[in-house]
mmCIF file of C-alpha atoms in Angstrom:
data_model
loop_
_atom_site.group_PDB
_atom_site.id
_atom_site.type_symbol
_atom_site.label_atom_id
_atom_site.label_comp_id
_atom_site.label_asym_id
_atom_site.label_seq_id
_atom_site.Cartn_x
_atom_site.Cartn_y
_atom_site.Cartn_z
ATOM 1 C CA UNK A 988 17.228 17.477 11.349
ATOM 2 C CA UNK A 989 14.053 16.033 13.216
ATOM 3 C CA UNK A 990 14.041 12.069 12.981
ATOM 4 C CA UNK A 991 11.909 10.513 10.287
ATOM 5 C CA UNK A 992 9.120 8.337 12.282
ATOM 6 C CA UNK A 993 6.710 5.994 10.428
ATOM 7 C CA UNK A 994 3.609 5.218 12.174
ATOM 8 C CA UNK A 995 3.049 1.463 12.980
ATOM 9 C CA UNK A 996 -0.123 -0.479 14.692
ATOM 10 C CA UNK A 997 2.235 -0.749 17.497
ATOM 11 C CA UNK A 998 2.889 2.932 17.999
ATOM 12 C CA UNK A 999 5.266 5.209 16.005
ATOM 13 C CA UNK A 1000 9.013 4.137 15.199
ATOM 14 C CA UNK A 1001 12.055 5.791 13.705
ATOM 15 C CA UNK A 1002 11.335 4.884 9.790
ATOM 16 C CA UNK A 1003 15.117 3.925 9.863
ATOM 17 C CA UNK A 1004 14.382 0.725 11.900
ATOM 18 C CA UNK A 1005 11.822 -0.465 9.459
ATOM 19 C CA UNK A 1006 14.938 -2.932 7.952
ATOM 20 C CA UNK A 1007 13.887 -5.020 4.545
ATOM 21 C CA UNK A 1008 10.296 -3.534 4.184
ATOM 22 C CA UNK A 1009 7.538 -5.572 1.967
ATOM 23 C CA UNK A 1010 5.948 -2.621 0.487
ATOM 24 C CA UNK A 1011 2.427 -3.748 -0.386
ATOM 25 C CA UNK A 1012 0.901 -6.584 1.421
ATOM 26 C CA UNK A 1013 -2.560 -8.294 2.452
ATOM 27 C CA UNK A 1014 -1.943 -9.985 5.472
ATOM 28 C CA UNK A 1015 -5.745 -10.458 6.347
ATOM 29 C CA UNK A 1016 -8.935 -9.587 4.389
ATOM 30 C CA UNK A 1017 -11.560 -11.209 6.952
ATOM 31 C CA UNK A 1018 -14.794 -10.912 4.059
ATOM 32 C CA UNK A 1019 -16.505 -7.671 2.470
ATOM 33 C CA UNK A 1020 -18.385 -7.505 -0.915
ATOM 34 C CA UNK A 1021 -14.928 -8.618 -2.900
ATOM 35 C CA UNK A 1022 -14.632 -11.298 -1.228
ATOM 36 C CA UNK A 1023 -18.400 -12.216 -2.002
ATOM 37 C CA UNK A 1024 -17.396 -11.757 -5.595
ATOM 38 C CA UNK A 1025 -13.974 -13.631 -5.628
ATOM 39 C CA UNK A 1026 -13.408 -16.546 -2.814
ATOM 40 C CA UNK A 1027 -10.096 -16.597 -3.180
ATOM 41 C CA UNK A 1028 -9.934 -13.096 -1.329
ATOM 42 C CA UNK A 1029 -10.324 -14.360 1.846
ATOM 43 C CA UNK A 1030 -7.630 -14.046 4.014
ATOM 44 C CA UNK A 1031 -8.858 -14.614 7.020
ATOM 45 C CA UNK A 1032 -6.500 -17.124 8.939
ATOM 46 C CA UNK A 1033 -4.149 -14.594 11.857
ATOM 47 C CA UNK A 1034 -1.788 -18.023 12.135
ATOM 48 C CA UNK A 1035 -1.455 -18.556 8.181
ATOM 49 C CA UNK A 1036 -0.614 -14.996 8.039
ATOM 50 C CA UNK A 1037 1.380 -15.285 11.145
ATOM 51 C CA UNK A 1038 3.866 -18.441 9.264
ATOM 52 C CA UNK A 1039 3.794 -16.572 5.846
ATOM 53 C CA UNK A 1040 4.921 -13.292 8.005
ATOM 54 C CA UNK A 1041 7.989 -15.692 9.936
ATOM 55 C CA UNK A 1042 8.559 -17.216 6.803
ATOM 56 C CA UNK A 1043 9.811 -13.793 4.763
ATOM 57 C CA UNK A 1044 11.672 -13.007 8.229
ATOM 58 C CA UNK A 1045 14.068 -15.819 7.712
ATOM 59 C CA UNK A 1046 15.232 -14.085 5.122
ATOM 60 C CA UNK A 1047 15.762 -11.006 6.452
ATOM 61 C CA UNK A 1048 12.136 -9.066 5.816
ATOM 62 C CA UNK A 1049 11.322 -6.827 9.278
ATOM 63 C CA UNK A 1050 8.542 -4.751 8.084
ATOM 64 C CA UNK A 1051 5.299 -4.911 6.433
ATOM 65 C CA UNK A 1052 2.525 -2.759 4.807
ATOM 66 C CA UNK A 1053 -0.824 -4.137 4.866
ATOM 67 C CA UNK A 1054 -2.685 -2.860 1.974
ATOM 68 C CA UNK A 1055 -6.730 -3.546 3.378
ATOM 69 C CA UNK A 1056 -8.656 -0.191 3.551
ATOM 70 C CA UNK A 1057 -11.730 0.876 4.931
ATOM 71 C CA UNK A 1058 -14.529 -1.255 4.824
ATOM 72 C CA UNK A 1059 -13.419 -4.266 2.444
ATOM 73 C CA UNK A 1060 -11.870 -6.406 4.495
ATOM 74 C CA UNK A 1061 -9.753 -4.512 6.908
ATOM 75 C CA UNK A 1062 -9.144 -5.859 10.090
ATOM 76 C CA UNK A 1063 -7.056 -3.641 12.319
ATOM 77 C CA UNK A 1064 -7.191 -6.066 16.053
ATOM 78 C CA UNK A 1065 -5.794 -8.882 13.811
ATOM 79 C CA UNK A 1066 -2.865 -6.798 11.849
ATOM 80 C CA UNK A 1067 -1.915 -5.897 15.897
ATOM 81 C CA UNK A 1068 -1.897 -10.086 16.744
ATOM 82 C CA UNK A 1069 -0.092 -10.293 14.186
ATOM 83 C CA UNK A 1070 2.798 -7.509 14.965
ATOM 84 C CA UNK A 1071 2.823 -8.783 18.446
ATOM 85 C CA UNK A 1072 3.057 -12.699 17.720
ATOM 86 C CA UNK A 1073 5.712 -12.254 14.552
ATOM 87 C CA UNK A 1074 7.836 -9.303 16.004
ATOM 88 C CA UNK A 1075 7.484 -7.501 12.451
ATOM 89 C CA UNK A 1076 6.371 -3.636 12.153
ATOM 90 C CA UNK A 1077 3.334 -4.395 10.654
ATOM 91 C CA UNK A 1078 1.894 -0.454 9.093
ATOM 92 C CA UNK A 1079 -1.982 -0.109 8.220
ATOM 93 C CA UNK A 1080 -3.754 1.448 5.744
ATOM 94 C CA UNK A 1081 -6.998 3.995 5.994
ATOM 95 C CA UNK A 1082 -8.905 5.308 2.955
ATOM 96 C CA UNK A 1083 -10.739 3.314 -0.145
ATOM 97 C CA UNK A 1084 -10.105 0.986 -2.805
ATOM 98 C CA UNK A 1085 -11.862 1.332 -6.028
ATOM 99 C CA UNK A 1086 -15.538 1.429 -6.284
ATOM 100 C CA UNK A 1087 -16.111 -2.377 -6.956
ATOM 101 C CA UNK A 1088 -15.488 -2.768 -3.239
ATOM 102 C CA UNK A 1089 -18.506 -0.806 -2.224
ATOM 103 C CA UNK A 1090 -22.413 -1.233 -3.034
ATOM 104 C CA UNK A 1091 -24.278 1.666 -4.591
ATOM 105 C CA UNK A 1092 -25.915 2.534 -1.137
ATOM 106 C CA UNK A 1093 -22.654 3.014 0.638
ATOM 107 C CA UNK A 1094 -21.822 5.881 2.615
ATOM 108 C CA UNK A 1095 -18.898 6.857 0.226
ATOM 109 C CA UNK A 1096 -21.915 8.258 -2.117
ATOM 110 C CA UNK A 1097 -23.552 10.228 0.787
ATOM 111 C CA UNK A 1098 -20.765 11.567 3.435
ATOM 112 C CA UNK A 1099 -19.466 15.261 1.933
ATOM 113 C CA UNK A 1100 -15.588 15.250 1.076
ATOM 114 C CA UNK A 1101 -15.666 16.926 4.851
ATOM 115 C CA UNK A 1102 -16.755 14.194 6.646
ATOM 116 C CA UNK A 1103 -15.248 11.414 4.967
ATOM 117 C CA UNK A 1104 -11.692 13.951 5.475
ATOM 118 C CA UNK A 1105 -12.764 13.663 9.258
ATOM 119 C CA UNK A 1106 -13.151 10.104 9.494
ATOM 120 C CA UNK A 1107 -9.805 9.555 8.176
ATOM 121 C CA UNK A 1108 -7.929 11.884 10.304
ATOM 122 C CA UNK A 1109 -9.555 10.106 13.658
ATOM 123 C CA UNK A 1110 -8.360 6.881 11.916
ATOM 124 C CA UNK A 1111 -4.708 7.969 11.453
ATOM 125 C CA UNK A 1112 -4.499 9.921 14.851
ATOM 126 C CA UNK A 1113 -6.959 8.863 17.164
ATOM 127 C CA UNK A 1114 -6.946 4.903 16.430
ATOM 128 C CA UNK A 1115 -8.337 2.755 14.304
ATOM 129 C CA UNK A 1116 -11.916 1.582 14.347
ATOM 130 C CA UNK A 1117 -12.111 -1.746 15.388
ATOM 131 C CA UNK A 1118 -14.650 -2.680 12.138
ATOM 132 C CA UNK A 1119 -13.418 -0.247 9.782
ATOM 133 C CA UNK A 1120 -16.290 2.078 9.397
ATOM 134 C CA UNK A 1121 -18.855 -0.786 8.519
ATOM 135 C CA UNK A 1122 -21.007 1.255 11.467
ATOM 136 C CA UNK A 1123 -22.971 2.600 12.645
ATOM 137 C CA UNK A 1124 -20.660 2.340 15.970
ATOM 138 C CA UNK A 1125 -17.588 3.241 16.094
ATOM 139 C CA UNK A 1126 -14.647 1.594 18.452
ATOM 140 C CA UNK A 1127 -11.379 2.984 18.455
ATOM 141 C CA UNK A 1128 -8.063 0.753 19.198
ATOM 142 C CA UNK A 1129 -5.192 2.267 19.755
ATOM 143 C CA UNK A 1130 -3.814 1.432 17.174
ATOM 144 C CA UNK A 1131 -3.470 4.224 14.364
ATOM 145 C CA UNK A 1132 -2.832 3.813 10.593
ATOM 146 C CA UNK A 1133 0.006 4.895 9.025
ATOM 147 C CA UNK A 1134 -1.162 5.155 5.150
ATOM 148 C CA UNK A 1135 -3.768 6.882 3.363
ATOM 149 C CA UNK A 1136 -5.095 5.003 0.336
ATOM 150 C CA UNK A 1137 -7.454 6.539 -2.840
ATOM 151 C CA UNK A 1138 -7.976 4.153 -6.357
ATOM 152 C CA UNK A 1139 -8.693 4.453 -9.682
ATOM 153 C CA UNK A 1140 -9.967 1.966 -12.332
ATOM 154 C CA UNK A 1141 -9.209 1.034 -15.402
ATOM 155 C CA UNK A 1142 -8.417 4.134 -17.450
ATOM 156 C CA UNK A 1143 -10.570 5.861 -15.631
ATOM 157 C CA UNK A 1144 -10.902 7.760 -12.412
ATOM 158 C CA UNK A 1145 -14.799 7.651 -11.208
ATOM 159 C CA UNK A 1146 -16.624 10.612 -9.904
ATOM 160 C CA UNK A 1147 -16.658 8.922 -6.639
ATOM 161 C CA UNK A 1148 -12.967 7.930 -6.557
ATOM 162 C CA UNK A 1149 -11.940 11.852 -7.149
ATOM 163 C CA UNK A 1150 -14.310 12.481 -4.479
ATOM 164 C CA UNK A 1151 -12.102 9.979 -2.017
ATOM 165 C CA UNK A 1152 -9.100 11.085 -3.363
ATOM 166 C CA UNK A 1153 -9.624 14.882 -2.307
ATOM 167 C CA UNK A 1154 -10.601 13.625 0.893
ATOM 168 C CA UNK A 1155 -7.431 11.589 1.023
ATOM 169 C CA UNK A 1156 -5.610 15.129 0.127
ATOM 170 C CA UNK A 1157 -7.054 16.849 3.314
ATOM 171 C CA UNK A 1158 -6.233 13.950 5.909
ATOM 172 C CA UNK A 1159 -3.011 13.855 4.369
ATOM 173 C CA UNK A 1160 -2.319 17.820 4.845
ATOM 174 C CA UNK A 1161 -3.865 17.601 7.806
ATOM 175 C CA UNK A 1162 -1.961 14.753 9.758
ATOM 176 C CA UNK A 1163 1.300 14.093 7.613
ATOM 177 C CA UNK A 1164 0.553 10.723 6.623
ATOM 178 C CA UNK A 1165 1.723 9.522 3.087
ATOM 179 C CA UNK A 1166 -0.249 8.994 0.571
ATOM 180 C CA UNK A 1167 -0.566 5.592 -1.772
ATOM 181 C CA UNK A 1168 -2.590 4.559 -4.549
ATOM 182 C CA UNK A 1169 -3.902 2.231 -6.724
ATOM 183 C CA UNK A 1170 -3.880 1.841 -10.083
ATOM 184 C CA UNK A 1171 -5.645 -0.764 -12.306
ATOM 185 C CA UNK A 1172 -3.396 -2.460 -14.961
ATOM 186 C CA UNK A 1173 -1.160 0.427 -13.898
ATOM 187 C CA UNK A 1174 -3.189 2.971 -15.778
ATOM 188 C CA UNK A 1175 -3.942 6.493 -14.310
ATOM 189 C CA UNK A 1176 -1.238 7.242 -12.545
ATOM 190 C CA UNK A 1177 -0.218 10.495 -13.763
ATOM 191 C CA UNK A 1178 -3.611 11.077 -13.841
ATOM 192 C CA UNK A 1179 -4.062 10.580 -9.985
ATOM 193 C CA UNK A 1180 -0.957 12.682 -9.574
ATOM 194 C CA UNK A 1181 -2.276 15.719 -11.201
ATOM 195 C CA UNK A 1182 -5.526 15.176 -9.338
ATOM 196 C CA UNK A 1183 -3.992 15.294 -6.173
ATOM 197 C CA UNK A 1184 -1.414 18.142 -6.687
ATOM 198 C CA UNK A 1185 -4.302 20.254 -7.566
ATOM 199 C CA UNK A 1186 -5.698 19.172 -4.164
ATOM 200 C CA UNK A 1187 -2.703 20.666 -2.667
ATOM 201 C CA UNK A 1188 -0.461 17.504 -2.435
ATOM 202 C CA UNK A 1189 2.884 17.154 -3.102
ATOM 203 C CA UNK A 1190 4.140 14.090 -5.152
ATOM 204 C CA UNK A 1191 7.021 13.367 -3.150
ATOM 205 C CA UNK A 1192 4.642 12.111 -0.663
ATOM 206 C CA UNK A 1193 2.539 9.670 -2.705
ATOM 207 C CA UNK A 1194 3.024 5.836 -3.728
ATOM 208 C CA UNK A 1195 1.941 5.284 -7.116
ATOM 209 C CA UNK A 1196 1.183 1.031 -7.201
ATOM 210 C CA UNK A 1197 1.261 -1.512 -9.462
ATOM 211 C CA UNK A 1198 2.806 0.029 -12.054
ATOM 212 C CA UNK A 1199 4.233 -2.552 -13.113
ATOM 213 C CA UNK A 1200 1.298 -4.342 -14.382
ATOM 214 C CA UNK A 1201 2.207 -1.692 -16.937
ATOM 215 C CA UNK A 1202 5.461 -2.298 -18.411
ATOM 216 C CA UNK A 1203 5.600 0.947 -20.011
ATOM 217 C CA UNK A 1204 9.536 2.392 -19.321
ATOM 218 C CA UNK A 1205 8.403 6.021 -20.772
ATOM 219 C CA UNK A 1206 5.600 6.214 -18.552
ATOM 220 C CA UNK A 1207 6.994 5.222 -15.253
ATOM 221 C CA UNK A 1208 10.211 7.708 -16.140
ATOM 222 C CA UNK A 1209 7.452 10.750 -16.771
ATOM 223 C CA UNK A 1210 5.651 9.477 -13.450
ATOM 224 C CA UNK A 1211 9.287 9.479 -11.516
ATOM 225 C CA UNK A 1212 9.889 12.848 -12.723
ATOM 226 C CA UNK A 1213 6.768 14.118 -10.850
ATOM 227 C CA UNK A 1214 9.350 13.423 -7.534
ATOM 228 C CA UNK A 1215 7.020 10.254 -6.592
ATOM 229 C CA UNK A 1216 7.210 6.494 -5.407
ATOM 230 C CA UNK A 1217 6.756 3.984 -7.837
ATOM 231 C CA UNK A 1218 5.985 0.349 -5.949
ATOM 232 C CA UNK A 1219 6.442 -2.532 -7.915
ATOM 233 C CA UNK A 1220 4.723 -5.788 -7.366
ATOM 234 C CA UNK A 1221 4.346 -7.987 -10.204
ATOM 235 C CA UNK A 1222 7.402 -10.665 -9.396
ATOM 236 C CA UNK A 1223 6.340 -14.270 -9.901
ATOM 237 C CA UNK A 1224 2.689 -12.904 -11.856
ATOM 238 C CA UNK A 1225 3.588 -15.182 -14.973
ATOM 239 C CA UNK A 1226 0.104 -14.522 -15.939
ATOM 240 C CA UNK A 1227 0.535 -11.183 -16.286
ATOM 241 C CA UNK A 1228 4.145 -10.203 -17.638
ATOM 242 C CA UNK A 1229 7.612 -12.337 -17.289
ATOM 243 C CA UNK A 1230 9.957 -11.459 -14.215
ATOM 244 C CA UNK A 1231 12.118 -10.152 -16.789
ATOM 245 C CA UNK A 1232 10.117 -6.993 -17.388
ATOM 246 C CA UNK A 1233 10.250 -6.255 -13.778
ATOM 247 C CA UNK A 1234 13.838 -6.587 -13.927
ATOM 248 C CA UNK A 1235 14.102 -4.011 -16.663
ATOM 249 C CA UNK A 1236 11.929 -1.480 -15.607
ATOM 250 C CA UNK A 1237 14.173 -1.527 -12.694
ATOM 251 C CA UNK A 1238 17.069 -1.157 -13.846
ATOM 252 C CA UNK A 1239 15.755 1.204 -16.684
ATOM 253 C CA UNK A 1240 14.584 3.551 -13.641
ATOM 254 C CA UNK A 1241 17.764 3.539 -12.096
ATOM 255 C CA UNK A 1242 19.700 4.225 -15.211
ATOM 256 C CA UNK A 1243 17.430 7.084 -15.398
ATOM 257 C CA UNK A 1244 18.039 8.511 -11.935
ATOM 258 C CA UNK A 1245 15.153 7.577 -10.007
ATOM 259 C CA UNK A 1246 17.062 5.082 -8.128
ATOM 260 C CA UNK A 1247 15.558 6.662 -4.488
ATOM 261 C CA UNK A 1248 12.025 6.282 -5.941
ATOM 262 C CA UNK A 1249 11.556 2.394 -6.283
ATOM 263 C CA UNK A 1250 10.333 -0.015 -3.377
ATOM 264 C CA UNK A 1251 8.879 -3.324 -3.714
ATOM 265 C CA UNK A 1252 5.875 -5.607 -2.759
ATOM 266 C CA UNK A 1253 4.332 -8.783 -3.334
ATOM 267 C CA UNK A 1254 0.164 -7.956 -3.523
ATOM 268 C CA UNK A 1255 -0.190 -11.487 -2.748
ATOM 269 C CA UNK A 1256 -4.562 -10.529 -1.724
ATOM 270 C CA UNK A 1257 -5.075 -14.395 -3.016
ATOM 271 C CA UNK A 1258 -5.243 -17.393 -1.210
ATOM 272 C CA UNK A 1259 -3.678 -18.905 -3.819
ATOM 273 C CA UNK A 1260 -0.645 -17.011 -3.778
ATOM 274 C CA UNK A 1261 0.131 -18.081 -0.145
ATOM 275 C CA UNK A 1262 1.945 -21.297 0.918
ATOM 276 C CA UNK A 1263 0.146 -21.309 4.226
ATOM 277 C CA UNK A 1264 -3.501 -21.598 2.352
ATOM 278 C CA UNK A 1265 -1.797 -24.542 -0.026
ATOM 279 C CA UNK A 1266 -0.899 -21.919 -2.484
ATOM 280 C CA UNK A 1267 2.264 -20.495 -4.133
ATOM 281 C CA UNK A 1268 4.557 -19.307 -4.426
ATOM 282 C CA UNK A 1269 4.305 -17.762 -1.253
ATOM 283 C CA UNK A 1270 5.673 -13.922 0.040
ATOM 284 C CA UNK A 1271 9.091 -15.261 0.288
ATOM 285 C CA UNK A 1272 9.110 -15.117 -2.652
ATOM 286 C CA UNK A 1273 10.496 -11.791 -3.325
ATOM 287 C CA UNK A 1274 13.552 -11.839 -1.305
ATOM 288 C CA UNK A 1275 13.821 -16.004 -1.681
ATOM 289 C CA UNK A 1276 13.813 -15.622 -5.725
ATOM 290 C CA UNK A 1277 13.212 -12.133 -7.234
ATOM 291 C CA UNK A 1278 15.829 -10.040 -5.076
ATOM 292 C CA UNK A 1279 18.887 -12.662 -6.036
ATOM 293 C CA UNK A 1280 17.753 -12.369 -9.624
ATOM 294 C CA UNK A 1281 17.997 -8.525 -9.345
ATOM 295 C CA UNK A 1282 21.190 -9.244 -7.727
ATOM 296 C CA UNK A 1283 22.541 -12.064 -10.519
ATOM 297 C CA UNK A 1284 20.968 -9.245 -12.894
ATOM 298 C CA UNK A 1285 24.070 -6.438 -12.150
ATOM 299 C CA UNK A 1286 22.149 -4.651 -8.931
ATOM 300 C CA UNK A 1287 24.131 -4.247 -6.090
ATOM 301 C CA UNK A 1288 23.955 -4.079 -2.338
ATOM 302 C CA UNK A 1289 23.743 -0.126 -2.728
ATOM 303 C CA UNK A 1290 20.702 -0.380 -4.873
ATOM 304 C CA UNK A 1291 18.953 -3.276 -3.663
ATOM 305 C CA UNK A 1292 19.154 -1.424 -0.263
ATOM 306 C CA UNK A 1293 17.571 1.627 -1.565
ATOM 307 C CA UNK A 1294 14.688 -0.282 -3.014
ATOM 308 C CA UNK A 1295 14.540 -2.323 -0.056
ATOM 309 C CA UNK A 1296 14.954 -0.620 2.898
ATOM 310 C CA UNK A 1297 15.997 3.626 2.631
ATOM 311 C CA UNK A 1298 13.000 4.310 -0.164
ATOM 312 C CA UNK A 1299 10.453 2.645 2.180
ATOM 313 C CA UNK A 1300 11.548 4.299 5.107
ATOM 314 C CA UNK A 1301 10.866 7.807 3.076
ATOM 315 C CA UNK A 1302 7.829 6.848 1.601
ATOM 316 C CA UNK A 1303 6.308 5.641 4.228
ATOM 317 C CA UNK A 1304 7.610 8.292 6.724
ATOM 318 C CA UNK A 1305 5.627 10.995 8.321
ATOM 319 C CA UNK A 1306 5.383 13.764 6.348
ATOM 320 C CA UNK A 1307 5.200 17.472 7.499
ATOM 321 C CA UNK A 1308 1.550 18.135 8.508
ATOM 322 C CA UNK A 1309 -0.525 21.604 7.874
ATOM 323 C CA UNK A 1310 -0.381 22.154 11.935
ATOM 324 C CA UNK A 1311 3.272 21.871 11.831
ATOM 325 C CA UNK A 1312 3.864 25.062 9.981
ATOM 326 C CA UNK A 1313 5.128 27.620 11.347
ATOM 327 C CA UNK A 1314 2.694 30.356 11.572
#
């Protein structure tokens, strides 16, 4: 059986050496029109994100997804200090966040499904560009991301977010890279699933995220049946839901089979969530505090390995790409 790789900033690795794997992260959003709307979006500090990054290592974390796409934010030379300086597999993302992130005249309105396809296959197998498609010129690093990202909003997926998504679809066939999502309040994601499998994708190569934010067990057991990943990162968001309903969707999913399905995050895109920007409580926080509560809460090392290191490795693996078939 040919070796599952997962693509990194630093080159390609077997996925089996990604170790503990934060799932969903925002190591460094450097401005972009959220950030104009919300000031506590700015992430824009390599060292803070550097000592938060060494901080989760202490406790055993080796791997992290940074969740930035196109044109909001991203900021591909940094996420490449930072692998180097921390040691960590540090995996990018390519593709769009919901439309809030973008101004009516942007290009997402004007490219065909084509070209926008195009422009995320370079991205994912050519290198990066250096300011994430905020043109006109483009500079390629060599570094190449590893994820391909599509949104939704609330209850709703806009015109122009299907239109992203289908272009998603085709760099996704066309490359092998996985697939991840997100989803407002946790709604839409069946909704983005059927979207996407009628664009030719297979579910067992998406992330659905923050489902969690809805603490729905019926719906995230009809969403695991599809054969998807569900990523979880609502630990420590008192404002939104107690820990304890993160605990039992957990454990409801994995009394329910989908065990191999689960992986975990923090979404920590505030400056207030990080220690390093005076904030808390910090990304240690999910194997400092909400991995020994799964563990005090019955889950054992089987388990939390599965959520914490095998289902990441699959999910974020390289999947089999349209050129690899056998003709």
């Amino acid at each position: 059986m040919k070796q599952q790789m997962a693509r990194t900033v630093l080159g390609d690795v077997p996925a089996d050496q990604l170790g503990i794997v934060y799932a969903h992260e925002h190591l460094i959003i450097q401005g972009g029109l959220g950030v104009m709307k919300n000031k506590d979006l700015l992430l824009n500090q390599v060292d803070y994100a550097v000592a938060e990054v060494k901080e989760c290592m202490q406790y055993g974390a080796q791997s992290f997804v940074d969740y930035m796409p196109l044109d909001s934010g991203r900021h591909p030379s940094a996420l490449v200090d930072i692998a180097k300086q921390t040691g960590a597999h540090i995996i990018a993302v390519t593709g769009f966040h919901k439309p809030m992130y973008y101004d009516d005249l942007h290009w997402i309105y004007h490219y065909s499904v084509d070209q926008i396809a195009e422009l995320l296959i370079q991205e994912c197998e050519v290198g990066m560009d250096r300011y994430s498609y905020n043109g006109p010129l483009v500079e390629r690093l060599d570094a190449k991301a590893g994820v391909l990202k599509g949104a939704s909003d609330y209850n709703v997926i806009a015109p122009v977010s299907r239109k992203l998504l289908e272009a998603v679809a085709i760099a996704h066939i066309a490359t092998g890279v996985p697939i991840a999502t997100h989803t407002e309040h946790g709604t839409c994601g069946l909704e983005q699933i059927e979207l996407l499998a009628k664009f030719g994708v297979d579910p067992k190569n998406v992330i659905i995220c923050h489902m969690d934010r809805n603490p729905d067990l019926y719906l995230h057991k009809e969403l695991a049946a599809t054969g998807c990943f569900l990523e979880y990162d609502n630990a420590s968001r008192i404002k939104y839901h107690p820990d304890s309903h993160s605990v039992e969707l957990i454990r409801g999913l994995i009394e329910a089979g989908h065990e191999k399905q689960l992986i975990l995050g923090t979404d920590f895109a505030l400056r207030s969530y990080w220690k390093a920007y005076g904030g808390g409580p910090g990304m240690s926080h999910l194997l400092a505090s909400f991995v020994p509560r799964l563990r005090a809460e019955g889950l054992g090392d089987e388990q939390l390995n599965l959520l914490l290191r095998d289902n990441p490795a699959n999910a974020y693996s390289l999947k089999k790409a349209a050129r690899d078939e056998v003709v």
